[in-house]
Every structure is written in structure tokens, then in C-alpha cells.
XYZ file of C-alpha atoms in Angstrom:
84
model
C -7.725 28.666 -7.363
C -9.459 25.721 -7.822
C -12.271 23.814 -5.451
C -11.627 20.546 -5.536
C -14.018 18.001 -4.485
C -12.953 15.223 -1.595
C -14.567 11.751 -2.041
C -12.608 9.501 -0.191
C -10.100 9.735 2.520
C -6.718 7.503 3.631
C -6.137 6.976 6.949
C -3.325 5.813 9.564
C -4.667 3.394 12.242
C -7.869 4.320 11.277
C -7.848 7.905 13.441
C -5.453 10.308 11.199
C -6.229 11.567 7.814
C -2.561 11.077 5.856
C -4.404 11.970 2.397
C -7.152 12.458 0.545
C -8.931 11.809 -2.810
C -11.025 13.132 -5.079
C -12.179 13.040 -8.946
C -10.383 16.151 -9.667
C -6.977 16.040 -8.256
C -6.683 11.790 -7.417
C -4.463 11.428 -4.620
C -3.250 14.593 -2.121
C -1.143 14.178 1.053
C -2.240 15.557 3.774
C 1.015 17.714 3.968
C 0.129 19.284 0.264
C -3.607 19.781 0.846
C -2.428 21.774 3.930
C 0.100 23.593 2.060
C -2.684 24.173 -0.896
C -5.140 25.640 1.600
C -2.670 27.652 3.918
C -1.007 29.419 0.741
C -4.801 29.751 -0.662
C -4.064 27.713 -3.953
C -6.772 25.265 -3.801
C -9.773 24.801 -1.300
C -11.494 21.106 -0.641
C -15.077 20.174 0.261
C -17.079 17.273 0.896
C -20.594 16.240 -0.209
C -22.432 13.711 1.059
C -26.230 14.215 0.249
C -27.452 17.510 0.537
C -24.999 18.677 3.249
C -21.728 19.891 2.160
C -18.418 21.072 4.106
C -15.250 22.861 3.565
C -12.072 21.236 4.931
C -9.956 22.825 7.312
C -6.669 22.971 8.536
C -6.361 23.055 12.466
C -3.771 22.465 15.115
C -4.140 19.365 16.363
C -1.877 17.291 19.421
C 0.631 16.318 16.574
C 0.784 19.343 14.761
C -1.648 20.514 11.907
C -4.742 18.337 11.040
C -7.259 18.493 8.692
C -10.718 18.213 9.299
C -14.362 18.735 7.541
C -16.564 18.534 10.344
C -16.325 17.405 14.664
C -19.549 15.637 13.944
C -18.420 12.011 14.793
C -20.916 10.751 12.705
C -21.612 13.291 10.122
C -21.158 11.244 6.496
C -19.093 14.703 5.929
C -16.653 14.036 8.387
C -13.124 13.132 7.482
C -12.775 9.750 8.977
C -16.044 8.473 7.302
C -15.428 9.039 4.005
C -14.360 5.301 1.750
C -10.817 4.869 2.241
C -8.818 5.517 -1.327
């Protein structure tokens, strides 16, 4: 199992994670980073500064999600990562 570091993030309509990148592993779907975590292949973390924070998978209204942190503006979180 590896952990693989997330550094930037795609998103749908700027609100839904659909992938995410990082120097180790380039491009994921959100679907395989899911399946990587659930079946305990591979875990992903972000660091931004000193702070750093595993990603998750949780139910969300459409089904599973993935998320790093519910801080809305936490330079950890998901949705404010660079776009890949």
C-alpha cells in the first residue's frame, strides 16, 4: 500500500471532485481513488503548509464523495486545491 500525495484536484461545475492528481500516481478518478481506499490499496493526503489531511470517502446526496477536510476554506480542502 502506497500513500500517495494529492496536489491538485478536477472538478465538475466547480462543487464535485471527479478526480484527482498528484506527483506520484498523475491522474485518478474519483471512482478509482474510492475503490483504492475502500479495498485499502492506496491511501491519499494533502499538504498544504504545515497542515496535512487524509482523504476520505463519505456518503454524500449523490452517492460516495470524497473529501479531505469540511473546512470551507482550509487550503487542505478538496475544492481548493489547483485544478489538474
Amino acid at each position: 500500500m502506497a500513500r500517495r500525495k494529492v496536489t491538485h484536484s478536477q472538478k465538475k461545475a466547480g462543487r464535485y471532485i471527479t478526480g484527482l492528481c498528484g506527483p506520484s500516481f498523475g491522474f485518478r478518478s474519483t471512482k478509482e481513488v474510492i475503490l483504492d481506499i475502500k479495498e485499502s490499496r492506496h491511501t491519499y493526503f494533502v499538504r498544504e503548509g504545515p497542515f496535512e489531511t487524509e482523504v476520505k470517502v463519505v456518503s454524500g446526496e449523490g452517492g460516495l464523495d470524497l473529501v479531505s477536510t469540511r473546512d470551507v476554506l482550509s487550503r487542505n480542502n478538496l475544492l481548493n486545491l489547483p485544478a489538474c
